[in-house]
Short mmCIF file of C-alpha atoms and ligand atoms in Angstrom, two decimals:
data_model
loop_
_atom_site.label_atom_id
_atom_site.label_comp_id
_atom_site.label_asym_id
_atom_site.label_seq_id
_atom_site.Cartn_x
_atom_site.Cartn_y
_atom_site.Cartn_z
CA MET T 8 -61.08 -28.19 -82.27
CA ARG T 9 -62.73 -26.31 -79.41
CA ILE T 10 -62.14 -27.32 -75.80
CA ILE T 11 -63.76 -26.01 -72.62
CA MET T 12 -61.68 -26.51 -69.50
CA LYS T 13 -63.34 -25.89 -66.17
CA PHE T 14 -61.10 -25.67 -63.13
CA GLY T 15 -62.73 -26.22 -59.74
CA GLY T 16 -61.88 -24.29 -56.58
CA SER T 17 -59.88 -27.20 -55.18
CA VAL T 18 -57.22 -26.79 -57.87
CA LEU T 19 -57.07 -23.01 -57.57
CA ASP T 20 -56.12 -22.74 -53.93
CA SER T 21 -52.33 -22.47 -54.02
CA PRO T 22 -49.74 -20.97 -56.38
CA GLN T 23 -48.41 -24.48 -57.07
CA ARG T 24 -51.83 -25.63 -58.18
CA ILE T 25 -52.36 -22.60 -60.37
CA LYS T 26 -49.02 -23.31 -62.02
CA LYS T 27 -50.15 -26.88 -62.53
CA ILE T 28 -53.31 -25.90 -64.37
CA VAL T 29 -51.36 -23.45 -66.52
CA GLU T 30 -49.09 -26.36 -67.48
CA ILE T 31 -52.16 -28.40 -68.37
CA VAL T 32 -53.56 -25.67 -70.62
CA LYS T 33 -50.15 -25.26 -72.20
CA SER T 34 -49.77 -28.97 -72.89
CA PHE T 35 -53.09 -29.03 -74.72
CA ARG T 36 -52.13 -25.95 -76.69
CA ILE T 37 -48.82 -27.35 -77.81
CA ASN T 38 -49.49 -31.03 -78.32
CA LYS T 39 -52.94 -31.30 -79.72
CA ASN T 40 -52.87 -29.25 -82.91
CA THR T 41 -53.42 -25.92 -81.13
CA PRO T 42 -57.10 -26.19 -80.32
CA GLU T 43 -59.14 -23.21 -79.19
CA ILE T 44 -59.37 -23.32 -75.40
CA ILE T 45 -61.85 -21.58 -73.13
CA CYS T 46 -61.08 -21.73 -69.41
CA VAL T 47 -63.95 -21.52 -66.93
CA ILE T 48 -62.92 -20.99 -63.33
CA SER T 49 -64.51 -21.29 -59.89
CA ALA T 50 -63.72 -19.18 -56.88
CA MET T 51 -60.84 -20.30 -54.68
CA TYR T 52 -61.79 -23.29 -52.53
CA GLY T 53 -63.96 -22.19 -49.57
CA VAL T 54 -64.44 -18.57 -50.69
CA THR T 55 -68.09 -18.95 -51.72
CA ASP T 56 -68.87 -20.48 -48.32
CA LYS T 57 -67.08 -17.61 -46.59
CA ILE T 58 -69.10 -15.02 -48.49
CA ILE T 59 -72.31 -16.79 -47.48
CA ALA T 60 -71.16 -16.79 -43.86
CA LEU T 61 -70.28 -13.09 -44.09
CA SER T 62 -73.78 -12.26 -45.28
CA ASP T 63 -75.04 -13.18 -41.77
CA SER T 64 -72.71 -10.58 -40.28
CA LEU T 65 -73.99 -7.95 -42.71
CA VAL T 66 -77.55 -8.54 -41.57
CA LYS T 67 -76.37 -8.14 -37.97
CA SER T 68 -74.74 -4.78 -38.84
CA ASP T 69 -71.35 -6.24 -37.92
CA LYS T 70 -69.00 -3.75 -39.63
CA ARG T 71 -65.88 -5.23 -38.10
CA ALA T 72 -66.51 -8.53 -39.83
CA ILE T 73 -66.09 -6.77 -43.18
CA LYS T 74 -62.64 -5.48 -42.37
CA LYS T 75 -61.48 -8.89 -41.20
CA PHE T 76 -62.95 -10.54 -44.28
CA ILE T 77 -61.48 -8.06 -46.78
CA ASP T 78 -58.03 -8.30 -45.15
CA GLU T 79 -58.10 -12.08 -45.34
CA MET T 80 -59.39 -12.20 -48.93
CA THR T 81 -56.83 -9.64 -50.08
CA LEU T 82 -54.04 -11.60 -48.42
CA VAL T 83 -54.90 -15.00 -49.90
CA HIS T 84 -55.48 -13.70 -53.41
CA ILE T 85 -52.34 -11.56 -53.44
CA GLU T 86 -50.39 -14.58 -52.20
CA LEU T 87 -51.66 -16.50 -55.21
CA VAL T 88 -50.55 -13.72 -57.55
CA GLU T 89 -47.13 -13.53 -55.98
CA GLY T 90 -46.55 -17.26 -56.00
CA ALA T 91 -47.96 -18.05 -59.41
CA ILE T 92 -46.70 -15.20 -61.61
CA THR T 93 -42.97 -14.60 -62.15
CA ASN T 94 -42.83 -11.75 -64.65
CA PRO T 95 -42.79 -8.56 -62.47
CA LYS T 96 -44.83 -6.51 -64.91
CA LEU T 97 -47.55 -9.12 -65.24
CA ARG T 98 -47.50 -9.72 -61.52
CA GLN T 99 -48.10 -6.02 -60.89
CA GLN T 100 -50.93 -5.92 -63.42
CA ALA T 101 -52.55 -8.95 -61.81
CA LYS T 102 -52.21 -7.38 -58.37
CA ASN T 103 -53.82 -4.17 -59.59
CA ALA T 104 -56.68 -6.14 -61.12
CA VAL T 105 -57.28 -8.06 -57.88
CA LEU T 106 -57.11 -4.90 -55.75
CA GLU T 107 -59.55 -3.12 -58.03
CA VAL T 108 -62.11 -5.93 -57.72
CA MET T 109 -61.44 -6.04 -53.98
CA SER T 110 -62.17 -2.34 -53.51
CA GLU T 111 -65.46 -2.66 -55.38
CA PHE T 112 -66.26 -5.69 -53.21
CA GLN T 113 -65.55 -3.70 -50.05
CA ALA T 114 -67.74 -0.79 -51.19
CA VAL T 115 -70.67 -3.13 -51.87
CA LEU T 116 -70.26 -4.83 -48.47
CA GLU T 117 -70.13 -1.48 -46.69
CA GLY T 118 -73.34 -0.47 -48.41
CA LEU T 119 -75.13 -3.64 -47.41
CA VAL T 120 -74.00 -3.53 -43.78
CA LEU T 121 -75.44 -0.02 -43.47
CA ILE T 122 -78.89 -1.19 -44.43
CA ALA T 123 -78.38 -4.53 -42.65
CA GLU T 124 -80.15 -6.41 -45.39
CA VAL T 125 -79.09 -9.10 -47.81
CA THR T 126 -81.71 -10.02 -50.40
CA PRO T 127 -81.31 -12.97 -52.79
CA ARG T 128 -80.32 -10.45 -55.43
CA SER T 129 -77.67 -8.73 -53.34
CA LEU T 130 -76.37 -12.09 -52.13
CA ASP T 131 -75.77 -13.12 -55.75
CA HIS T 132 -74.02 -9.83 -56.31
CA ILE T 133 -71.55 -10.38 -53.47
CA LEU T 134 -71.10 -14.07 -54.32
CA SER T 135 -69.91 -13.07 -57.78
CA PHE T 136 -66.74 -11.56 -56.32
CA GLY T 137 -65.27 -14.99 -55.51
CA GLU T 138 -65.00 -15.88 -59.18
CA ARG T 139 -64.23 -12.30 -60.21
CA LEU T 140 -61.14 -12.29 -58.00
CA MET T 141 -59.88 -15.53 -59.48
CA ALA T 142 -60.29 -14.79 -63.20
CA PRO T 143 -57.48 -12.21 -63.50
CA ILE T 144 -55.14 -14.42 -61.47
CA VAL T 145 -55.55 -17.35 -63.83
CA SER T 146 -55.45 -15.19 -66.93
CA TYR T 147 -52.21 -13.40 -65.95
CA SER T 148 -50.71 -16.75 -64.94
CA LEU T 149 -51.37 -18.02 -68.47
CA LYS T 150 -49.75 -14.88 -69.87
CA ASP T 151 -46.81 -15.48 -67.60
CA GLN T 152 -46.25 -18.71 -69.55
CA ASP T 153 -46.48 -16.91 -72.90
CA LEU T 154 -50.08 -17.89 -73.57
CA ASN T 155 -52.24 -15.15 -75.00
CA SER T 156 -55.16 -14.64 -72.56
CA ASP T 157 -57.82 -12.26 -71.32
CA TYR T 158 -60.51 -12.57 -68.63
CA PHE T 159 -64.27 -12.01 -68.62
CA THR T 160 -67.30 -12.40 -66.39
CA GLY T 161 -70.14 -14.70 -67.42
CA LYS T 162 -72.17 -11.55 -68.05
CA GLN T 163 -69.51 -10.01 -70.31
CA ILE T 164 -69.34 -13.21 -72.31
CA GLY T 165 -73.10 -13.09 -72.87
CA ILE T 166 -74.71 -15.56 -70.46
CA VAL T 167 -78.22 -14.24 -69.79
CA THR T 168 -80.48 -15.86 -67.19
CA ASP T 169 -83.91 -15.47 -65.65
CA SER T 170 -84.11 -13.53 -62.38
CA ASN T 171 -84.30 -16.57 -60.10
CA PHE T 172 -81.45 -15.34 -57.90
CA GLY T 173 -79.41 -18.10 -56.32
CA GLU T 174 -80.53 -20.73 -58.80
CA ALA T 175 -80.87 -18.89 -62.10
CA SER T 176 -81.46 -20.65 -65.42
CA PRO T 177 -79.97 -19.50 -68.70
CA LEU T 178 -82.23 -18.11 -71.41
CA MET T 179 -80.63 -20.39 -73.93
CA ASP T 180 -81.56 -18.79 -77.23
CA THR T 181 -80.41 -15.30 -76.25
CA THR T 182 -77.37 -16.76 -74.51
CA LYS T 183 -76.35 -18.79 -77.54
CA PHE T 184 -76.61 -15.80 -79.80
CA ARG T 185 -74.65 -13.50 -77.50
CA VAL T 186 -71.96 -15.98 -76.44
CA ASN T 187 -71.25 -16.76 -80.07
CA ALA T 188 -71.06 -13.11 -81.01
CA ARG T 189 -68.70 -12.30 -78.14
CA LEU T 190 -66.58 -15.40 -77.72
CA VAL T 191 -65.82 -16.42 -81.28
CA PRO T 192 -63.98 -13.19 -82.24
CA ILE T 193 -61.85 -13.60 -79.10
CA LEU T 194 -60.97 -17.16 -80.07
CA GLN T 195 -60.18 -16.07 -83.61
CA LYS T 196 -57.60 -13.68 -82.21
CA ASN T 197 -55.91 -16.70 -80.67
CA ILE T 198 -56.74 -15.52 -77.15
CA ILE T 199 -57.52 -18.00 -74.35
CA PRO T 200 -60.48 -16.45 -72.52
CA VAL T 201 -60.72 -17.10 -68.80
CA VAL T 202 -64.40 -16.88 -67.91
CA THR T 203 -65.86 -16.70 -64.40
CA GLY T 204 -68.03 -19.75 -63.80
CA TYR T 205 -71.20 -19.71 -61.67
CA ILE T 206 -72.14 -16.08 -62.34
CA ALA T 207 -74.18 -14.44 -65.06
CA ALA T 208 -76.73 -11.63 -65.33
CA ASP T 209 -80.44 -11.34 -65.90
CA GLN T 210 -82.06 -9.22 -68.60
CA HIS T 211 -81.88 -6.14 -66.38
CA ASP T 212 -78.14 -6.64 -65.97
CA HIS T 213 -78.44 -7.73 -62.35
CA VAL T 214 -75.86 -10.29 -61.33
CA THR T 215 -77.26 -13.82 -60.94
CA THR T 216 -75.71 -17.13 -59.88
CA LEU T 217 -76.50 -20.54 -61.31
CA GLY T 218 -76.61 -22.44 -58.00
CA ARG T 219 -73.79 -24.05 -56.02
CA SER T 220 -71.15 -25.71 -58.17
CA GLY T 221 -72.50 -23.58 -61.00
CA SER T 222 -69.14 -23.38 -62.76
CA ASP T 223 -69.78 -26.83 -64.21
CA TYR T 224 -73.00 -25.46 -65.62
CA THR T 225 -71.26 -22.39 -67.07
CA ALA T 226 -68.80 -24.70 -68.81
CA THR T 227 -71.51 -26.81 -70.43
CA ILE T 228 -73.64 -23.78 -71.34
CA ILE T 229 -70.69 -22.27 -73.20
CA ALA T 230 -69.91 -25.64 -74.79
CA PHE T 231 -73.45 -25.84 -76.12
CA CYS T 232 -73.42 -22.24 -77.36
CA ILE T 233 -70.22 -22.44 -79.39
CA ASN T 234 -70.55 -26.12 -80.26
CA ALA T 235 -67.39 -27.21 -78.45
CA ASP T 236 -65.88 -30.64 -79.06
CA VAL T 237 -65.36 -31.56 -75.43
CA VAL T 238 -65.69 -30.23 -71.87
CA TYR T 239 -63.00 -31.08 -69.31
CA LEU T 240 -63.94 -30.75 -65.65
CA TRP T 241 -60.64 -30.53 -63.78
CA SER T 242 -60.62 -30.96 -60.01
CA ASP T 243 -58.77 -32.98 -57.40
CA VAL T 244 -60.67 -36.27 -57.80
CA ASP T 245 -59.92 -39.02 -60.31
CA GLY T 246 -63.44 -39.42 -61.65
CA LEU T 247 -66.73 -41.17 -61.01
CA MET T 248 -66.30 -44.43 -59.17
CA THR T 249 -67.89 -47.85 -58.83
CA ALA T 250 -68.52 -47.10 -55.13
CA ASP T 251 -67.40 -44.78 -52.37
CA PRO T 252 -63.72 -45.76 -51.87
CA SER T 253 -64.00 -45.10 -48.15
CA ILE T 254 -66.50 -48.00 -48.02
CA VAL T 255 -65.10 -50.34 -50.68
CA ASN T 256 -61.33 -50.85 -50.84
CA GLY T 257 -61.38 -52.09 -54.38
CA ALA T 258 -63.57 -49.28 -55.77
CA GLN T 259 -62.49 -48.37 -59.29
CA VAL T 260 -62.63 -45.23 -61.39
CA LEU T 261 -65.14 -45.71 -64.21
CA SER T 262 -63.47 -44.96 -67.52
CA GLU T 263 -66.68 -44.40 -69.44
CA ILE T 264 -70.35 -43.91 -68.62
CA SER T 265 -73.42 -42.51 -70.34
CA TYR T 266 -75.07 -39.15 -69.64
CA ASN T 267 -78.02 -40.91 -68.03
CA GLU T 268 -75.85 -42.99 -65.74
CA ALA T 269 -73.84 -39.92 -64.81
CA ALA T 270 -77.04 -38.04 -64.00
CA GLU T 271 -77.85 -40.76 -61.43
CA MET T 272 -74.43 -40.55 -59.87
CA VAL T 273 -73.13 -37.01 -59.79
CA LEU T 274 -75.19 -35.80 -56.87
CA PHE T 275 -73.88 -38.38 -54.45
CA GLY T 276 -70.46 -39.52 -55.60
CA ALA T 277 -67.04 -38.12 -54.74
CA LYS T 278 -67.34 -35.77 -57.69
CA TYR T 279 -70.34 -33.54 -57.26
CA ILE T 280 -71.48 -31.97 -60.51
CA HIS T 281 -74.16 -29.30 -60.79
CA PRO T 282 -77.38 -31.29 -61.41
CA ARG T 283 -78.37 -29.32 -64.48
CA ALA T 284 -74.89 -29.19 -65.99
CA LEU T 285 -75.48 -32.28 -68.10
CA GLU T 286 -78.52 -30.82 -69.89
CA PRO T 287 -76.84 -28.49 -72.40
CA VAL T 288 -74.32 -31.10 -73.54
CA MET T 289 -76.85 -33.94 -73.67
CA ASP T 290 -78.78 -31.99 -76.26
CA SER T 291 -75.72 -31.57 -78.42
CA ASN T 292 -73.83 -34.82 -77.70
CA ILE T 293 -70.70 -33.13 -76.37
CA PRO T 294 -68.65 -35.45 -74.14
CA ILE T 295 -67.53 -34.42 -70.65
CA ILE T 296 -64.23 -35.67 -69.31
CA ILE T 297 -63.65 -35.58 -65.55
CA ARG T 298 -59.94 -35.36 -64.79
CA ASN T 299 -57.75 -34.95 -61.74
CA ALA T 300 -55.39 -32.02 -62.29
CA LEU T 301 -53.16 -33.35 -59.52
CA ASN T 302 -52.96 -36.91 -60.87
CA LEU T 303 -52.48 -36.74 -64.60
CA ILE T 304 -51.62 -40.43 -64.90
CA ASN T 305 -55.27 -41.26 -64.32
CA PRO T 306 -57.27 -40.82 -67.54
CA GLY T 307 -60.44 -39.97 -65.59
CA THR T 308 -64.06 -40.63 -66.51
CA THR T 309 -65.57 -39.81 -69.88
CA ILE T 310 -69.30 -39.09 -69.89
CA THR T 311 -70.38 -39.81 -73.39
CA PRO T 312 -73.46 -40.10 -75.61
CA VAL T 313 -72.30 -43.32 -77.26
CA LEU T 314 -71.03 -46.07 -75.01
CA LYS T 315 -68.50 -48.48 -76.38
CA VAL T 316 -69.76 -52.03 -75.86
CA SER T 317 -69.61 -52.57 -72.15
CA THR T 318 -69.63 -55.89 -70.40
CA ASN T 319 -70.82 -54.41 -67.16
CA ILE T 320 -74.53 -54.49 -66.48
CA VAL T 321 -74.11 -52.54 -63.28
CA LYS T 322 -71.75 -49.57 -63.17
CA SER T 323 -71.85 -48.24 -59.67
CA ILE T 324 -73.26 -48.76 -56.18
CA ILE T 325 -74.15 -45.44 -54.64
CA SER T 326 -74.83 -44.95 -50.96
CA ILE T 327 -76.70 -42.00 -49.51
CA ARG T 328 -76.36 -41.72 -45.74
CA ASN T 329 -78.06 -39.49 -43.17
CA THR T 330 -81.55 -39.98 -44.42
CA ALA T 331 -84.84 -40.73 -42.68
CA LEU T 332 -88.06 -42.45 -43.67
CA ILE T 333 -91.58 -41.14 -43.16
CA ASP T 334 -94.52 -43.44 -43.75
CA VAL T 335 -97.93 -41.81 -43.88
CA GLY T 336 -101.18 -43.69 -44.28
CA GLY T 337 -104.82 -44.17 -43.54
CA GLY T 338 -107.91 -45.75 -45.08
CA GLY T 339 -109.02 -42.33 -46.34
CA MET T 340 -106.13 -42.27 -48.78
CA VAL T 341 -107.47 -45.20 -50.78
CA GLY T 342 -108.96 -44.13 -54.10
CA ALA T 343 -108.91 -40.47 -53.10
CA PRO T 344 -107.39 -38.40 -55.91
CA GLY T 345 -105.23 -35.51 -54.68
CA THR T 346 -103.95 -37.21 -51.53
CA ALA T 347 -100.39 -37.56 -52.76
CA ALA T 348 -100.57 -34.03 -54.18
CA SER T 349 -101.58 -32.55 -50.83
CA ILE T 350 -98.82 -34.42 -48.99
CA PHE T 351 -96.12 -33.34 -51.41
CA GLN T 352 -97.42 -29.80 -51.69
CA THR T 353 -97.32 -29.41 -47.93
CA LEU T 354 -93.73 -30.65 -47.86
CA ALA T 355 -92.71 -28.53 -50.85
CA LYS T 356 -94.13 -25.38 -49.28
CA ASN T 357 -91.89 -26.05 -46.31
CA LYS T 358 -88.89 -26.61 -48.55
CA VAL T 359 -88.54 -30.29 -47.76
CA ASN T 360 -87.00 -32.23 -50.60
CA ILE T 361 -88.15 -35.83 -51.08
CA MET T 362 -85.42 -38.16 -52.32
CA MET T 363 -87.36 -41.38 -52.84
CA ILE T 364 -91.03 -42.42 -52.82
CA SER T 365 -92.89 -45.72 -52.73
CA GLN T 366 -96.59 -46.49 -52.72
CA GLY T 367 -98.21 -49.89 -53.08
CA PRO T 368 -101.32 -50.40 -55.20
CA SER T 369 -103.54 -50.66 -52.10
CA GLU T 370 -102.86 -46.91 -51.79
CA SER T 371 -103.19 -47.10 -48.03
CA SER T 372 -99.74 -45.69 -47.30
CA ILE T 373 -96.92 -43.72 -48.91
CA SER T 374 -93.31 -44.05 -47.77
CA MET T 375 -90.76 -41.38 -48.50
CA ILE T 376 -87.12 -40.76 -47.80
CA LEU T 377 -85.74 -37.36 -46.99
CA LYS T 378 -82.59 -35.85 -45.52
CA GLN T 379 -82.30 -36.45 -41.78
CA ASP T 380 -81.84 -32.67 -41.35
CA ASP T 381 -85.25 -32.00 -42.91
CA LEU T 382 -87.08 -34.47 -40.69
CA GLY T 383 -88.24 -32.03 -38.00
CA LYS T 384 -89.63 -29.60 -40.58
CA ALA T 385 -91.36 -32.41 -42.45
CA ILE T 386 -93.07 -33.92 -39.42
CA THR T 387 -94.29 -30.57 -38.10
CA SER T 388 -95.71 -29.47 -41.41
CA LEU T 389 -97.50 -32.78 -42.08
CA GLU T 390 -98.86 -32.86 -38.56
CA LEU T 391 -100.20 -29.31 -38.66
CA LYS T 392 -101.70 -29.54 -42.09
CA LEU T 393 -102.83 -33.09 -42.73
CA LEU T 394 -102.74 -35.40 -39.72
CA GLY T 395 -106.17 -36.45 -38.58
CA ARG T 396 -107.63 -35.36 -41.91
CA VAL T 397 -106.05 -36.80 -45.05
CA ILE T 398 -103.64 -39.02 -43.18
CA LYS T 399 -104.30 -41.10 -40.08
CA HIS T 400 -100.84 -42.24 -39.12
CA LEU T 401 -97.32 -40.90 -39.49
CA ASN T 402 -94.45 -43.26 -38.70
CA VAL T 403 -90.83 -42.25 -38.71
CA LEU T 404 -87.66 -44.30 -39.04
CA GLU T 405 -84.41 -42.48 -38.48
CA ASN T 406 -80.87 -43.41 -39.51
CA VAL T 407 -81.60 -45.18 -42.74
CA SER T 408 -79.53 -45.18 -45.93
CA ILE T 409 -80.39 -45.41 -49.59
CA VAL T 410 -78.38 -47.87 -51.66
CA THR T 411 -78.71 -47.36 -55.40
CA VAL T 412 -77.54 -49.73 -58.09
CA VAL T 413 -76.86 -47.77 -61.29
CA GLY T 414 -76.28 -49.04 -64.80
CA SER T 415 -77.96 -48.59 -68.17
CA GLY T 416 -77.19 -52.25 -68.94
CA MET T 417 -79.88 -53.30 -66.45
CA ARG T 418 -82.61 -52.23 -68.83
CA GLY T 419 -84.62 -55.18 -70.08
CA ILE T 420 -82.30 -57.75 -68.47
CA LYS T 421 -84.10 -60.26 -66.31
CA GLY T 422 -82.85 -61.39 -62.96
CA ILE T 423 -80.95 -58.29 -61.84
CA ALA T 424 -83.36 -57.52 -59.01
CA GLY T 425 -83.21 -61.21 -58.08
CA ARG T 426 -79.42 -61.10 -57.88
CA ILE T 427 -79.47 -57.89 -55.85
CA PHE T 428 -81.93 -59.05 -53.23
CA THR T 429 -80.64 -62.62 -53.02
CA SER T 430 -77.14 -61.43 -52.22
CA ILE T 431 -78.49 -58.82 -49.80
CA ALA T 432 -80.59 -61.47 -48.01
CA LYS T 433 -77.68 -63.92 -47.87
CA ASN T 434 -75.76 -61.27 -45.97
CA ASP T 435 -78.55 -60.94 -43.48
CA ILE T 436 -79.51 -57.37 -44.44
CA ASN T 437 -83.11 -56.30 -44.10
CA VAL T 438 -84.61 -54.24 -46.94
CA ILE T 439 -87.01 -51.55 -45.70
CA MET T 440 -88.23 -49.96 -48.93
CA ILE T 441 -87.65 -50.33 -52.67
CA ALA T 442 -88.05 -48.09 -55.72
CA GLN T 443 -87.22 -48.61 -59.35
CA GLY T 444 -88.12 -46.16 -62.09
CA SER T 445 -89.41 -47.61 -65.33
CA SER T 446 -86.27 -46.39 -67.09
CA GLU T 447 -84.58 -49.31 -65.28
CA LEU T 448 -81.46 -47.18 -65.06
CA ASN T 449 -81.31 -47.58 -61.33
CA LEU T 450 -82.78 -49.65 -58.57
CA ALA T 451 -82.81 -48.11 -55.14
CA PHE T 452 -83.56 -49.63 -51.78
CA VAL T 453 -83.40 -48.53 -48.18
CA VAL T 454 -81.61 -50.26 -45.32
CA ASN T 455 -80.72 -49.40 -41.74
CA ASP T 456 -77.65 -47.23 -41.76
CA ASP T 457 -75.79 -49.92 -39.78
CA ASP T 458 -76.19 -52.23 -42.77
CA CYS T 459 -75.30 -49.68 -45.42
CA GLU T 460 -71.60 -50.40 -45.81
CA LYS T 461 -72.15 -54.14 -45.84
CA ALA T 462 -74.83 -53.77 -48.52
CA VAL T 463 -72.56 -51.67 -50.74
CA ARG T 464 -69.64 -54.10 -50.39
CA THR T 465 -71.89 -57.09 -51.04
CA LEU T 466 -73.24 -55.65 -54.29
CA HIS T 467 -69.90 -54.30 -55.45
CA HIS T 468 -68.59 -57.84 -55.16
CA GLU T 469 -71.71 -59.49 -56.60
CA PHE T 470 -71.45 -57.48 -59.81
CA GLY T 471 -67.68 -57.84 -60.13
CA LEU T 472 -67.02 -54.13 -59.89
CA ASP T 473 -63.63 -54.54 -58.25
CA LYS T 474 -62.20 -55.66 -61.57
CA VAL T 475 -60.85 -52.82 -63.67
CA GLN T 476 -63.56 -51.46 -65.99
N1 LIG D 20 -67.89 -21.05 -56.34
C1 LIG D 20 -69.16 -21.65 -56.53
C2 LIG D 20 -69.44 -22.66 -55.43
O1 LIG D 20 -68.61 -22.89 -54.57
C3 LIG D 20 -69.31 -22.25 -57.88
C4 LIG D 20 -68.40 -23.42 -58.18
O2 LIG D 20 -67.46 -23.69 -57.45
O3 LIG D 20 -68.64 -24.07 -59.17
O4 LIG D 20 -70.50 -23.22 -55.40
MG1 LIG D 21 -66.88 -25.85 -56.61
#
């Protein structure tokens, strides 16, 4: 049995929590027929954000910011070592390991501040130190509890990516070959490897990162490569839920959902998972189990290829707030191939992400939903490039919300849309826009943000989601 256990930054931010995760690893080692375990770790909570913030100071040649930053980072990581590791010898070794990484980190920062430049490549390089500082701490903490362990970077373990710094993708064939060659002998020696999540290297050995929350992705990449039996994502939330519990009192943790359903939910729920993290395991049918390391009584959510028979047609009501609607139109758009392409290209060039689209068959207008924060950029770019030519009008509606009903059971079942919109209408909520993909996995509609919470509660009740799944 091979198990990947990824620990998120939120359960690595105090000595007590580190001890907790060591206990978890130990319990799996002892109780479940001594499986092989690979730990994948994130940086301490907040550290990645702090490194990103520091990069601004580097560009401004602010040398003092480095000193302050290094002092703070050294302090918090050494505190973890001191609180989590009891054996004096191991504690000293862990401290030395942290200080060694820290001095390399400082040297790199001092180099960058001199040239006052942070490129995507050098940003990835400095971001890697968050995870690199954490790996020895977790590994020595495992040793402190008599578990045989060693620590590695994603690069050392063989994860090779393209050179798309900040959002790199693994070169899967090479990665599979290398990870197998490097990881399996370690596992055979009965060692628990602690691997830095999020970071890897390209073919020229430059450090890359897999995008924010990339440790999830590292975990599933490794799982795919060595054909693991299961991936555990440990953090401080219970699992994926039937709705946002801050909106619906009776929201429940979903015990089991499919990969496809999870893919619809992970970007917006309480548990954010890297959007591409499901890909490697979907191809190889490896289940993911989301667990709360601080609430072991809760069995969490299993994301699985084969669903046990489920009575629930609808699994979850997702709400996405802080969005805006843009409606563009004009007679010239009718029957003119390339209109949609030019609109979306213009937005893409300006790095505006479109979350939802709707166009009626008359083709005279296209409505789209985007993040409220992107609205200014979107309007300016459309106005400069297309208004008066391809498009004749541009209407904007701010403060709208997307409500999405997710569930693979909706496929091919008649009357679901009827139930959704009847109950929404009965509660006096106006629907502004609708989209449903032909996969029928989700149905999304847009309402005024003032109506969002009511819409979510109405549907949660309508589909009986407050009853335990
Ligand atoms: N430390 C990285 C981040 O904060 C990766 C991760 O946590 O998964 O995005
Ligand atoms: Mg994280």
